Structure formats: C-alpha cells, structure tokens
Amino acid sequence: MKKAVITGVTGQDGSYLAELLLSEGYQVHGIVRRSSTENFERIGHLTDRITLHQADLLDQSSLTTVLEEVRPQEVYNLAAQSFVPTSWKQPVLTTEFTATGVTRLLEAVRQVDPKGIRVYQASSSEMFGKVQEVPQREQTPFYPRSPYGVAKVYGHWITVNYRESYGMYCVSGILFNHESERRGKEFVTRKVTDGVAKIKLGLARELRLGNLDSKRDWGFAGDYVRAMWLMLQQEAPDDYVIATGETHSVRELVQNAFDCVGLDWKKYVVEDPAMIRPAEVDLLIGDPSKAMKVLGWKPQVTFPELVRRMVFADLQRYQRTVPVETRKAA
Ligand code: NAP
Ligand code: G4F
C-alpha cells in the first residue's frame, strides 16, 4: 500500500486530494498545525480514514519527524498562507510559510529519503502576475505582483533546484485558480456565491466587491487534485501548467451567480474602492496543452457548472441551518 503525506490537508485542495488518494488505495497522512480549536470542517468525513500528525512548516524538526515516522512514497506540499491580500498585511509571515517553508520540507525529504520520496509543490498562476505572454504556459517568464506571488516564485525555483541539485523527484504544478463549495469565503468565487445565497434568502441586502474587471481562469478543485496526483506518477519529474484555457471577468462571475437564482446583480453589488489591491493581476489564462498531452489530464467541470454548483451548495447550506422565520426572500 502506497503512503502519502499531505501538508495543508485541512484546506480546500487537501480535502479533495485526501479523498482521491483514499480512492486510489493509499494510506493517507495529513499534517495539521496546532491550534486551540480543531479546524476539521473540510475533512470531518475523513478523520476515521486518515492519520493526522501535528507539525508546522515553520518548524524543521517537526517535518523531519513526521517523514521518519511515516516513510511515505509521496509528499504533497499544499500548506501555505494562500490569500493574496493578507500577504500585503503579513509579508514576512507569508514568506516564512509560503517560501521558506518549502525549503524546510524539501530539506526534511532530502534528509529522510531523497531517492524514495516524490514531492509535489503547489505553485501558482499568481507567479505570472503582470503577464508577459497570453496564454501563460510553462516557459512564460514570471512577474509576481504580491508578496504571495513572490513567495510562490521562490517555492517554485527551490523545488526545481532540489530536483537539479540532488536528482530528487520534485515537481511543481502551476495551478490556475480552482474553486469549489469548500473554498474559503474570503476568495471571490465563494464570497460571491455565499453572498448570492444570502441575498436570495433575505439574509443580506448587498454584496461589496473590489475590482470587477480582473479576469481569471477558474476551474474545479476536484479536477485539479487529480492533476497533482498524475504529476507524481510519471517516469520523470517535470512541471506543468494546470488550467481550463478559458478566462472570465469577476463581473461575468457575478452575473452568472445572480442569474442562477433569477436576480439582477446590478441591484445588489456595490463596488468598494477599499477592496482594490495595491497591485492587481489583471488577466490570467493558462495553456494546459502539455498536461493534456503528457498526463492525459482534462478539466471536467465548466465555468457555468462550477458557479451553479457553488451557488446551490450555499443556498442549501443556509436553508438547512437558518430557520425559515429569519429569512425574508429577495
Ligand atoms: P487553503 O484552503 O488556504 O489551505 C491552506 C492550508 O495550509 C490549510 O490547511 C492551512 O492550515 C495550511 N497551513 C497554512 N500555514 C501552515 C503552516 N505554517 N504549517 C502547516 N500548515 C499550514 O488553500 P488551497 O486553496 O487548498 O490551496 C492549496 C495550495 O495550493 C496552497 O499552497 C495555495 O497557495 C496553492 N494554490 C491554490 C490555488 C487555488 O486556486 N486554490 C491555485 C494555485 C495554488 P489551517 O487549516 O490550519 O489554516
Ligand atoms: O479570489 P481571489 O482572492 O483569488 P486570487 O487573488 O486570484 O488568488 C487565488 O488564486 C491563485 C491562483 O492564481 C492562488 F495561488 C491563490 O492562493 C488564491 O487561491 O481574487 C480573484 C480576483 C482578484 O483580481 C481580485 O482583485 O477577484 C478580484 N476581486 C474583486 N472583488 C476580489 C474581490 N477578490 C476577493 N478576494 N474579494 C473581493 O471582494
């Protein structure tokens, strides 16, 4: 039975990846950081089938200890401070988690079993930032626009460097935005679908957003974790862009989401200048042709399906949890 360790198992991607690996017959180990309350909302349904270990990307020896105990064949590094606006508020911490944390994990792998453990690093389309080419592919130069993007560029290159320096099987997946009903509510897709559900049920009157003009290549997280797994099953390690090849503006996202419940978005959305970022990534659109050709990977869920699925998941959640008397349908 293959063994895998996932850092960031409590996050959106960690939960989908744990499900996928279990379905592929793996013994799954997740790394969780210590907190005063448990944060297992996304993995509650899995806790009897996965083993959790306390460790932290800030603490080198905790990582080495987990790898020595588990002796996995695969390590997926999904842990990060992943919210772009927070990276301007906490730039040093973001660097520690998202950049230096990658070196700590790679060092732990190098010390424990450099030839036997394969490593996946969660790189990001944020590295393309002020894009130098459209669409973005593996060879497109990076131009990050936030402390988060800069930290991810470091994580990307240190992963390539350990591959080239030590002959380790380390890969970086350059993943474009991927979403789901498990997405954190601070990210724009979930903020919109949650907002639409609340407005529809009379629990909110408006939805305050920032830049409606920026464009993203949005896919479904469940499709993207399969690409992570496929990258570690190849004969040779390599880096891949994972994207749908389509781009949509935040405005289109908003319109699609309000259309799902038959409401006119213009009546509810307020553009709030306070939410404009110090430096914006205006346009992301990926070219996934290498992943399609080499990995045989293809996204299954389309943009309208993704938005619909998220809107209805949020509606159902409020319908389940908020008493009818409290709601005043829009
Ligand atoms: P997420 O939902 O924000 O999850 C992040 C995970 O990292 C959480 O489990 C979090 O634990 C953990 N974590 C944070 N700091 C840690 C530390 N110091 N030690 C141990 N664990 C720590 O992110 P996601 O959307 O699943 O994304 C997964 C990875 O892919 C991230 O690296 C992200 O930057 C990258 N990425 C995401 C996208 C996307 O569109 N989703 C695209 C490209 C790349 P807590 O639960 O304790 O906070
Ligand atoms: O949903 P977002 O916060 O995602 P962003 O910044 O693209 O980053 C996400 O995707 C990256 C991959 O490219 C990941 F690496 C990263 O970890 C994260 O998962 O914002 C998307 C766009 C931005 O242009 C933002 O300015 O939506 C715009 N936006 C407009 N109003 C908003 C809002 N974003 C948020 N979060 N909240 C708003 O109210």
mmCIF file of C-alpha atoms and ligand atoms in Angstrom, residues 8-14 31 33 39 42 55-58 77-82 97 122-125 148 152 175-179 183 187, ligand 1:
data_model
loop_
_atom_site.group_PDB
_atom_site.id
_atom_site.type_symbol
_atom_site.label_atom_id
_atom_site.label_comp_id
_atom_site.label_asym_id
_atom_site.label_seq_id
_atom_site.Cartn_x
_atom_site.Cartn_y
_atom_site.Cartn_z
ATOM 1 C CA GLY A 8 -2.403 21.632 4.230
ATOM 2 C CA VAL A 9 -4.820 18.692 4.492
ATOM 3 C CA THR A 10 -7.407 20.906 6.252
ATOM 4 C CA GLY A 11 -7.530 23.256 3.231
ATOM 5 C CA GLN A 12 -9.742 23.102 0.144
ATOM 6 C CA ASP A 13 -7.272 21.148 -2.009
ATOM 7 C CA GLY A 14 -6.036 18.986 0.862
ATOM 8 C CA ILE A 31 -0.089 17.387 8.589
ATOM 9 C CA ARG A 33 -0.695 22.718 12.766
ATOM 10 C CA ASN A 39 -10.258 23.065 12.230
ATOM 11 C CA ARG A 42 -13.429 20.052 5.350
ATOM 12 C CA ALA A 55 3.720 19.623 12.522
ATOM 13 C CA ASP A 56 4.315 23.078 11.106
ATOM 14 C CA LEU A 57 6.032 24.448 8.016
ATOM 15 C CA LEU A 58 7.758 26.887 10.371
ATOM 16 C CA ASN A 77 3.065 20.346 -0.136
ATOM 17 C CA LEU A 78 -0.248 22.217 -0.173
ATOM 18 C CA ALA A 79 0.221 24.247 3.013
ATOM 19 C CA ALA A 80 0.625 27.993 2.543
ATOM 20 C CA GLN A 81 -0.673 31.389 3.552
ATOM 21 C CA SER A 82 -2.774 31.366 0.397
ATOM 22 C CA PHE A 97 5.160 29.785 5.286
ATOM 23 C CA ALA A 122 1.757 23.780 -5.089
ATOM 24 C CA SER A 123 2.952 26.554 -7.401
ATOM 25 C CA SER A 124 0.535 29.189 -8.611
ATOM 26 C CA SER A 125 -0.526 31.211 -11.644
ATOM 27 C CA TYR A 148 2.338 35.929 -2.013
ATOM 28 C CA LYS A 152 5.471 31.246 -4.649
ATOM 29 C CA LEU A 175 -2.196 25.728 -10.959
ATOM 30 C CA PHE A 176 -4.591 28.436 -12.048
ATOM 31 C CA ASN A 177 -7.493 29.411 -9.747
ATOM 32 C CA HIS A 178 -9.594 26.439 -8.745
ATOM 33 C CA GLU A 179 -12.719 26.623 -6.677
ATOM 34 C CA ARG A 183 -13.371 27.274 -0.961
ATOM 35 C CA PHE A 187 -11.894 34.257 -2.094
HETATM 36 P P1 NAP B 1 -6.251 26.826 1.655
HETATM 37 O O1 NAP B 1 -7.643 26.330 1.588
HETATM 38 O O2 NAP B 1 -5.985 28.219 2.112
HETATM 39 O O3 NAP B 1 -5.423 25.814 2.592
HETATM 40 C C1 NAP B 1 -4.130 26.130 3.067
HETATM 41 C C2 NAP B 1 -3.681 25.047 4.020
HETATM 42 O O4 NAP B 1 -2.361 25.368 4.510
HETATM 43 C C3 NAP B 1 -4.556 24.888 5.272
HETATM 44 O O5 NAP B 1 -4.699 23.526 5.537
HETATM 45 C C4 NAP B 1 -3.709 25.553 6.355
HETATM 46 O O6 NAP B 1 -3.961 25.070 7.641
HETATM 47 C C5 NAP B 1 -2.321 25.135 5.917
HETATM 48 N N1 NAP B 1 -1.230 25.914 6.528
HETATM 49 C C6 NAP B 1 -1.051 27.248 6.462
HETATM 50 N N2 NAP B 1 0.068 27.585 7.122
HETATM 51 C C7 NAP B 1 0.609 26.444 7.621
HETATM 52 C C8 NAP B 1 1.764 26.126 8.403
HETATM 53 N N3 NAP B 1 2.604 27.069 8.813
HETATM 54 N N4 NAP B 1 2.010 24.824 8.714
HETATM 55 C C9 NAP B 1 1.172 23.857 8.318
HETATM 56 N N5 NAP B 1 0.050 24.096 7.591
HETATM 57 C C10 NAP B 1 -0.223 25.374 7.251
HETATM 58 O O7 NAP B 1 -5.524 26.683 0.239
HETATM 59 P P2 NAP B 1 -5.961 25.806 -1.051
HETATM 60 O O8 NAP B 1 -6.857 26.613 -1.907
HETATM 61 O O9 NAP B 1 -6.345 24.450 -0.624
HETATM 62 O O10 NAP B 1 -4.570 25.744 -1.828
HETATM 63 C C11 NAP B 1 -3.624 24.719 -1.584
HETATM 64 C C12 NAP B 1 -2.256 25.172 -2.049
HETATM 65 O O11 NAP B 1 -2.291 25.468 -3.432
HETATM 66 C C13 NAP B 1 -1.724 26.447 -1.387
HETATM 67 O O12 NAP B 1 -0.330 26.325 -1.292
HETATM 68 C C14 NAP B 1 -2.081 27.539 -2.375
HETATM 69 O O13 NAP B 1 -1.208 28.645 -2.220
HETATM 70 C C15 NAP B 1 -1.868 26.799 -3.672
HETATM 71 N N6 NAP B 1 -2.659 27.260 -4.825
HETATM 72 C C16 NAP B 1 -4.004 27.353 -4.731
HETATM 73 C C17 NAP B 1 -4.752 27.730 -5.829
HETATM 74 C C18 NAP B 1 -6.251 27.825 -5.768
HETATM 75 O O14 NAP B 1 -6.830 28.427 -6.679
HETATM 76 N N7 NAP B 1 -6.901 27.247 -4.784
HETATM 77 C C19 NAP B 1 -4.101 27.981 -7.051
HETATM 78 C C20 NAP B 1 -2.721 27.831 -7.116
HETATM 79 C C21 NAP B 1 -2.006 27.452 -5.999
HETATM 80 P P3 NAP B 1 -5.088 25.710 8.618
HETATM 81 O O15 NAP B 1 -6.358 24.993 8.251
HETATM 82 O O16 NAP B 1 -4.556 25.381 9.958
HETATM 83 O O17 NAP B 1 -5.144 27.184 8.325
#
